[in-house]
Short mmCIF file of N, CA, C and O in Angstrom, two decimals:
data_model
loop_
_atom_site.label_atom_id
_atom_site.label_comp_id
_atom_site.label_asym_id
_atom_site.label_seq_id
_atom_site.Cartn_x
_atom_site.Cartn_y
_atom_site.Cartn_z
N MET A 213 268.98 -59.66 -93.70
CA MET A 213 267.75 -59.84 -93.27
C MET A 213 266.43 -59.53 -94.62
O MET A 213 266.22 -58.55 -94.55
N ASN A 214 266.24 -60.49 -95.51
CA ASN A 214 265.60 -60.28 -96.57
C ASN A 214 264.43 -60.39 -96.30
O ASN A 214 263.52 -60.16 -97.06
N ILE A 215 263.81 -60.68 -94.93
CA ILE A 215 262.51 -61.27 -94.78
C ILE A 215 261.51 -59.99 -94.27
O ILE A 215 260.73 -59.56 -94.93
N LEU A 216 262.88 -58.34 -93.65
CA LEU A 216 262.12 -57.21 -93.51
C LEU A 216 261.89 -56.72 -94.74
O LEU A 216 261.23 -55.47 -94.90
N ARG A 217 262.44 -57.21 -95.87
CA ARG A 217 262.61 -56.22 -96.96
C ARG A 217 260.99 -56.52 -97.83
O ARG A 217 260.58 -55.46 -98.77
N HIS A 218 260.36 -57.56 -97.49
CA HIS A 218 259.18 -58.18 -98.07
C HIS A 218 258.08 -57.08 -97.68
O HIS A 218 258.10 -56.84 -96.52
N PRO A 219 257.70 -56.17 -98.42
CA PRO A 219 256.42 -55.67 -98.07
C PRO A 219 255.19 -56.14 -97.37
O PRO A 219 254.54 -55.36 -96.69
N ALA A 220 254.90 -57.58 -97.53
CA ALA A 220 253.72 -57.94 -96.65
C ALA A 220 254.43 -58.00 -95.20
O ALA A 220 253.44 -57.84 -94.27
N THR A 221 255.49 -58.47 -95.16
CA THR A 221 256.21 -58.57 -93.92
C THR A 221 255.93 -56.97 -92.65
O THR A 221 255.28 -57.17 -91.80
N ILE A 222 256.20 -56.34 -93.64
CA ILE A 222 256.03 -55.03 -93.09
C ILE A 222 254.78 -54.43 -92.70
O ILE A 222 254.31 -54.06 -91.44
N VAL A 223 253.63 -54.87 -93.63
CA VAL A 223 252.45 -54.91 -93.42
C VAL A 223 251.71 -55.40 -91.95
O VAL A 223 251.29 -55.00 -91.16
N VAL A 224 252.11 -56.64 -91.97
CA VAL A 224 251.98 -57.50 -90.79
C VAL A 224 252.32 -57.01 -89.64
O VAL A 224 251.44 -57.21 -88.68
N LEU A 225 253.76 -56.65 -89.82
CA LEU A 225 254.39 -55.87 -88.46
C LEU A 225 253.22 -54.92 -87.92
O LEU A 225 253.15 -54.65 -86.71
N ILE A 226 252.87 -53.75 -88.98
CA ILE A 226 252.37 -52.73 -88.54
C ILE A 226 250.99 -53.03 -87.80
O ILE A 226 250.45 -52.56 -86.68
N LEU A 227 250.28 -54.45 -88.28
CA LEU A 227 249.05 -54.54 -88.24
C LEU A 227 249.17 -55.25 -86.60
O LEU A 227 247.99 -54.90 -85.27
N LEU A 228 250.17 -55.87 -86.49
CA LEU A 228 250.40 -56.66 -85.36
C LEU A 228 250.57 -55.47 -84.28
O LEU A 228 250.20 -55.53 -82.95
N VAL A 229 251.04 -54.29 -84.34
CA VAL A 229 251.54 -53.28 -83.43
C VAL A 229 250.35 -52.59 -83.40
O VAL A 229 250.09 -52.10 -81.93
N LEU A 230 249.61 -52.37 -84.13
CA LEU A 230 248.21 -51.75 -83.73
C LEU A 230 247.12 -52.58 -82.81
O LEU A 230 246.35 -52.29 -81.61
N LEU A 231 247.40 -54.17 -82.92
CA LEU A 231 246.61 -54.76 -82.29
C LEU A 231 247.09 -54.96 -80.98
O LEU A 231 246.16 -55.03 -80.08
N LEU A 232 248.19 -54.86 -80.79
CA LEU A 232 248.68 -54.96 -79.47
C LEU A 232 248.50 -53.63 -78.49
O LEU A 232 248.41 -53.52 -77.36
N PHE A 233 249.09 -52.77 -79.26
CA PHE A 233 248.88 -51.05 -78.24
C PHE A 233 247.53 -50.35 -78.66
O PHE A 233 246.97 -49.45 -78.09
N GLY A 234 246.53 -50.49 -79.75
CA GLY A 234 245.70 -49.86 -80.04
C GLY A 234 245.89 -48.59 -80.71
O GLY A 234 247.09 -48.18 -81.03
N SER A 235 245.02 -48.20 -81.54
CA SER A 235 245.10 -46.82 -82.24
C SER A 235 245.17 -45.60 -81.24
O SER A 235 245.71 -44.64 -81.75
N LYS A 236 244.52 -45.43 -80.10
CA LYS A 236 244.75 -44.69 -79.50
C LYS A 236 245.82 -44.22 -78.69
O LYS A 236 246.26 -43.07 -78.27
N ARG A 237 246.48 -45.36 -78.43
CA ARG A 237 247.81 -45.20 -77.57
C ARG A 237 248.76 -44.64 -78.35
O ARG A 237 250.02 -44.48 -78.18
N LEU A 238 249.05 -45.16 -79.85
CA LEU A 238 250.11 -45.04 -80.80
C LEU A 238 250.47 -43.69 -80.90
O LEU A 238 251.68 -43.20 -80.52
N PRO A 239 249.42 -42.62 -81.13
CA PRO A 239 250.09 -41.34 -81.22
C PRO A 239 250.77 -40.83 -79.57
O PRO A 239 251.53 -40.06 -79.58
N ASP A 240 250.18 -41.04 -78.58
CA ASP A 240 251.01 -41.10 -77.44
C ASP A 240 252.20 -41.36 -77.12
O ASP A 240 252.84 -40.80 -76.94
N MET A 241 252.21 -42.32 -77.66
CA MET A 241 253.56 -42.88 -77.63
C MET A 241 254.65 -42.54 -78.26
O MET A 241 255.62 -42.04 -78.18
N ALA A 242 254.05 -42.21 -79.80
CA ALA A 242 255.03 -41.47 -80.68
C ALA A 242 255.53 -40.32 -80.09
O ALA A 242 256.49 -39.34 -80.31
N ARG A 243 254.63 -39.52 -79.67
CA ARG A 243 254.60 -38.07 -78.93
C ARG A 243 255.70 -38.42 -77.62
O ARG A 243 256.79 -37.19 -77.52
N SER A 244 255.39 -39.05 -76.81
CA SER A 244 256.47 -39.30 -75.97
C SER A 244 257.84 -39.19 -76.35
O SER A 244 258.79 -39.14 -75.87
N VAL A 245 257.80 -40.63 -77.02
CA VAL A 245 259.20 -40.95 -77.82
C VAL A 245 259.87 -39.75 -78.38
O VAL A 245 260.98 -39.19 -78.30
N GLY A 246 258.77 -38.61 -79.09
CA GLY A 246 259.60 -37.64 -79.70
C GLY A 246 260.09 -36.60 -78.83
O GLY A 246 261.22 -35.96 -78.63
N GLN A 247 259.40 -36.22 -77.82
CA GLN A 247 259.82 -35.45 -76.65
C GLN A 247 261.17 -35.94 -76.04
O GLN A 247 261.96 -35.03 -75.58
N SER A 248 261.12 -37.66 -75.67
CA SER A 248 262.40 -38.09 -75.02
C SER A 248 263.58 -37.51 -76.16
O SER A 248 264.39 -37.40 -75.64
N LEU A 249 263.23 -37.64 -77.34
CA LEU A 249 264.44 -37.68 -77.80
C LEU A 249 265.06 -36.27 -78.15
O LEU A 249 266.15 -35.94 -78.22
N LYS A 250 264.00 -35.35 -78.19
CA LYS A 250 264.16 -33.90 -78.10
C LYS A 250 265.03 -33.43 -76.84
O LYS A 250 265.99 -32.80 -76.89
N ILE A 251 264.40 -34.05 -75.76
CA ILE A 251 265.09 -33.99 -74.29
C ILE A 251 267.02 -34.18 -74.76
O ILE A 251 267.53 -33.80 -73.86
N PHE A 252 266.97 -35.59 -75.24
CA PHE A 252 268.18 -35.90 -75.12
C PHE A 252 269.10 -35.37 -76.07
O PHE A 252 270.63 -35.14 -75.55
N LYS A 253 268.58 -35.15 -77.29
CA LYS A 253 269.45 -33.93 -77.73
C LYS A 253 269.69 -33.09 -77.33
O LYS A 253 271.18 -32.15 -77.58
N LYS A 254 268.88 -32.15 -76.65
CA LYS A 254 269.31 -31.05 -75.82
C LYS A 254 270.55 -31.14 -74.84
O LYS A 254 271.43 -30.23 -74.65
N GLU A 255 270.36 -32.54 -73.97
CA GLU A 255 271.27 -32.51 -73.29
C GLU A 255 272.60 -32.84 -73.69
O GLU A 255 273.69 -32.28 -73.43
N VAL A 256 272.67 -33.69 -74.95
CA VAL A 256 273.85 -34.14 -75.64
C VAL A 256 274.70 -32.74 -76.02
O VAL A 256 275.82 -32.30 -75.85
N LYS A 257 273.69 -31.60 -76.88
CA LYS A 257 274.26 -30.37 -77.31
C LYS A 257 274.75 -29.54 -76.04
O LYS A 257 275.83 -28.94 -75.85
N ASP A 258 274.24 -29.31 -74.86
CA ASP A 258 274.80 -28.64 -73.69
C ASP A 258 276.05 -29.10 -73.22
O ASP A 258 276.77 -28.75 -72.92
N LEU A 259 275.96 -30.50 -73.34
CA LEU A 259 277.17 -31.34 -72.69
C LEU A 259 278.53 -30.69 -73.80
O LEU A 259 279.69 -30.61 -73.04
N ARG A 260 278.27 -30.96 -74.89
CA ARG A 260 279.16 -30.71 -75.66
C ARG A 260 279.74 -29.12 -75.83
O ARG A 260 280.81 -28.96 -75.60
N GLU A 261 278.69 -28.10 -75.77
CA GLU A 261 279.00 -26.55 -75.61
C GLU A 261 279.41 -26.54 -74.44
O GLU A 261 280.95 -25.96 -74.12
N ASP A 262 279.40 -27.16 -72.95
CA ASP A 262 280.42 -27.00 -71.97
C ASP A 262 281.55 -27.52 -72.02
O ASP A 262 282.87 -27.03 -71.54
N ASP A 263 281.44 -28.77 -72.78
CA ASP A 263 283.21 -28.87 -72.97
C ASP A 263 283.92 -28.11 -73.84
O ASP A 263 285.15 -28.11 -73.84
N ASP A 264 283.14 -27.58 -74.99
CA ASP A 264 283.63 -26.67 -75.82
C ASP A 264 284.31 -25.40 -74.81
O ASP A 264 285.51 -24.79 -75.35
N THR A 265 283.46 -24.85 -74.04
CA THR A 265 283.80 -23.89 -73.52
C THR A 265 285.37 -24.11 -72.21
O THR A 265 285.64 -22.92 -71.62
N THR A 266 284.95 -25.10 -71.81
CA THR A 266 286.26 -25.63 -70.97
C THR A 266 287.33 -26.07 -71.30
O THR A 266 288.56 -25.86 -70.77
N THR A 267 287.44 -26.24 -72.45
CA THR A 267 288.72 -26.58 -73.39
C THR A 267 289.64 -25.20 -74.01
O THR A 267 288.76 -24.71 -75.13
N THR A 268 290.44 -24.94 -73.59
CA THR A 268 290.71 -23.76 -74.20
C THR A 268 292.55 -24.23 -74.66
O THR A 268 293.02 -25.01 -74.19
N THR A 269 293.02 -23.43 -75.62
CA THR A 269 294.47 -23.70 -75.94
C THR A 269 295.43 -22.50 -75.52
O THR A 269 295.09 -21.48 -75.70
N THR A 270 296.47 -22.94 -75.06
CA THR A 270 297.31 -21.96 -74.09
C THR A 270 298.21 -21.30 -75.38
O THR A 270 298.46 -22.25 -76.34
N PRO A 271 298.86 -20.42 -75.20
CA PRO A 271 299.58 -20.00 -76.12
C PRO A 271 300.80 -20.75 -76.83
O PRO A 271 301.51 -20.79 -77.87
N SER A 272 300.94 -21.61 -76.13
CA SER A 272 302.47 -22.80 -76.52
C SER A 272 301.72 -23.95 -77.44
O SER A 272 302.28 -24.50 -77.69
N GLY A 273 300.70 -23.89 -77.54
CA GLY A 273 299.96 -24.77 -78.51
C GLY A 273 299.30 -26.03 -77.86
O GLY A 273 298.64 -27.05 -78.05
N THR A 274 299.46 -26.33 -76.38
CA THR A 274 299.09 -27.28 -75.60
C THR A 274 297.40 -26.99 -75.20
O THR A 274 297.11 -25.88 -75.24
N THR A 275 296.59 -27.56 -75.26
CA THR A 275 295.27 -27.72 -74.63
C THR A 275 295.39 -27.93 -72.91
O THR A 275 295.76 -28.64 -72.70
N ALA A 276 294.44 -26.66 -72.30
CA ALA A 276 294.25 -26.68 -70.74
C ALA A 276 293.17 -26.85 -70.99
O ALA A 276 292.36 -26.21 -71.30
N THR A 277 292.71 -27.79 -69.84
CA THR A 277 291.26 -27.66 -69.24
C THR A 277 291.00 -27.01 -68.21
O THR A 277 291.57 -27.03 -66.78
N THR A 278 289.94 -26.07 -68.03
CA THR A 278 289.49 -25.22 -66.68
C THR A 278 288.20 -25.51 -66.18
O THR A 278 287.20 -25.94 -67.24
N SER A 279 287.97 -25.47 -64.72
CA SER A 279 286.86 -25.97 -64.26
C SER A 279 286.36 -24.39 -63.71
O SER A 279 287.31 -24.15 -62.65
N THR A 280 285.51 -23.99 -63.58
CA THR A 280 284.98 -22.97 -62.68
C THR A 280 283.44 -23.06 -62.24
O THR A 280 282.89 -24.08 -62.85
N GLY A 281 283.20 -22.31 -61.29
CA GLY A 281 282.06 -22.39 -60.92
C GLY A 281 282.28 -23.89 -59.52
O GLY A 281 282.90 -24.48 -59.27
N THR A 282 281.10 -23.71 -58.97
CA THR A 282 281.07 -24.93 -57.67
C THR A 282 279.82 -25.76 -57.63
O THR A 282 278.76 -25.22 -57.90
N THR A 283 279.81 -27.18 -57.64
CA THR A 283 278.85 -27.67 -57.55
C THR A 283 278.94 -28.69 -56.36
O THR A 283 279.91 -29.30 -56.10
N THR A 284 278.04 -28.91 -55.87
CA THR A 284 277.74 -29.40 -54.11
C THR A 284 276.83 -30.49 -54.66
O THR A 284 275.88 -30.40 -54.70
N GLY A 285 277.19 -31.85 -54.13
CA GLY A 285 276.32 -32.85 -53.79
C GLY A 285 275.59 -32.79 -52.88
O GLY A 285 275.50 -31.85 -51.80
N ALA A 286 274.37 -33.86 -52.31
CA ALA A 286 273.92 -33.87 -51.50
C ALA A 286 274.46 -34.57 -50.17
O ALA A 286 275.50 -34.74 -50.12
N THR A 287 274.11 -33.57 -48.58
CA THR A 287 275.22 -34.24 -47.55
C THR A 287 274.82 -35.24 -47.34
O THR A 287 273.69 -35.86 -47.51
N GLY A 288 275.29 -36.08 -46.50
CA GLY A 288 275.26 -37.20 -45.90
C GLY A 288 276.19 -38.34 -46.15
O GLY A 288 277.48 -38.09 -46.47
N THR A 289 276.16 -39.56 -46.24
CA THR A 289 276.72 -40.69 -46.41
C THR A 289 277.06 -40.47 -48.23
O THR A 289 276.18 -40.95 -48.83
N GLY A 290 278.20 -40.40 -48.48
CA GLY A 290 279.00 -40.66 -49.44
C GLY A 290 278.82 -39.26 -50.26
O GLY A 290 278.72 -39.19 -51.30
N ALA A 291 278.30 -38.15 -49.67
CA ALA A 291 278.41 -36.68 -50.63
C ALA A 291 279.83 -36.62 -51.44
O ALA A 291 280.61 -36.93 -50.56
N THR A 292 279.23 -35.63 -52.54
CA THR A 292 280.65 -35.39 -53.17
C THR A 292 280.67 -34.15 -53.25
O THR A 292 279.56 -33.60 -53.77
N SER A 293 281.60 -33.21 -53.11
CA SER A 293 281.61 -31.52 -53.33
C SER A 293 282.90 -31.64 -54.42
O SER A 293 284.12 -31.83 -54.03
N VAL A 294 282.44 -30.75 -55.35
CA VAL A 294 283.60 -30.39 -56.35
C VAL A 294 283.56 -28.95 -56.37
O VAL A 294 282.53 -28.13 -56.68
N THR A 295 284.93 -28.19 -56.06
CA THR A 295 284.80 -26.80 -55.96
C THR A 295 286.23 -26.64 -56.81
O THR A 295 287.27 -27.05 -56.49
N GLY A 296 286.04 -25.79 -58.01
CA GLY A 296 287.18 -25.27 -58.67
C GLY A 296 287.93 -26.54 -59.45
O GLY A 296 289.37 -26.56 -59.41
N GLY A 297 287.23 -27.72 -59.48
CA GLY A 297 288.03 -28.66 -60.28
C GLY A 297 288.56 -29.64 -59.56
O GLY A 297 289.29 -30.90 -59.73
N THR A 298 288.60 -29.92 -58.22
CA THR A 298 288.82 -30.73 -57.39
C THR A 298 287.84 -31.53 -56.40
O THR A 298 286.18 -30.69 -56.50
N ALA A 299 287.65 -32.74 -56.37
CA ALA A 299 286.47 -33.62 -56.15
C ALA A 299 287.08 -34.04 -54.54
O ALA A 299 288.22 -34.45 -54.02
N SER A 300 286.28 -34.15 -53.40
CA SER A 300 286.49 -34.90 -52.11
C SER A 300 285.11 -35.51 -51.86
O SER A 300 284.24 -35.43 -52.23
N SER A 301 285.39 -36.68 -51.16
CA SER A 301 284.43 -37.53 -50.73
C SER A 301 284.43 -37.76 -49.32
O SER A 301 285.12 -37.59 -48.72
N THR A 302 282.88 -37.75 -48.49
CA THR A 302 282.92 -37.74 -47.25
C THR A 302 281.93 -38.90 -46.80
O THR A 302 280.93 -38.96 -47.29
N GLN A 303 282.24 -39.77 -46.12
CA GLN A 303 281.43 -40.69 -45.50
C GLN A 303 281.59 -40.43 -44.27
O GLN A 303 282.21 -39.98 -43.10
N ASP A 304 280.11 -40.72 -43.91
CA ASP A 304 279.51 -40.99 -42.21
C ASP A 304 279.82 -42.12 -41.80
O ASP A 304 279.32 -43.60 -42.28
N ASP A 305 280.93 -42.28 -40.82
CA ASP A 305 281.08 -43.49 -40.17
C ASP A 305 280.47 -44.13 -39.06
O ASP A 305 280.97 -44.97 -38.50
N THR A 306 279.33 -43.18 -38.77
CA THR A 306 278.76 -43.40 -37.50
C THR A 306 277.75 -44.88 -37.52
O THR A 306 277.56 -44.78 -38.51
N PRO A 307 277.65 -45.57 -36.91
CA PRO A 307 277.07 -46.88 -36.79
C PRO A 307 275.27 -46.26 -36.86
O PRO A 307 274.81 -45.64 -36.24
N LYS A 308 274.78 -47.21 -37.73
CA LYS A 308 273.17 -46.78 -37.71
C LYS A 308 272.45 -48.20 -36.62
O LYS A 308 272.87 -49.11 -36.80
N ALA A 309 271.72 -47.19 -36.06
CA ALA A 309 270.40 -48.26 -35.23
C ALA A 309 269.39 -48.88 -35.82
O ALA A 309 269.03 -48.79 -36.90
#
């Protein structure tokens, strides 16, 4: 894309964005995007730490994954309950009026 390397094209794009969104909304939008990225990075880091803590190496050199704690979903149709690494699904088969 050689057209985006030209400085005049970049200036025109910046002016177009300013005209579309206005100068007052751009800082708010940038702040919102920054906060969203911060939250996303934190969640990815937490997921990686969770994966690191649940994966252990046994003395024989094989990798074993353990799950501790209890997580319970909402009750009702299609609720899922996870206890100690096992999952079960509960469905409500009663007809709805």
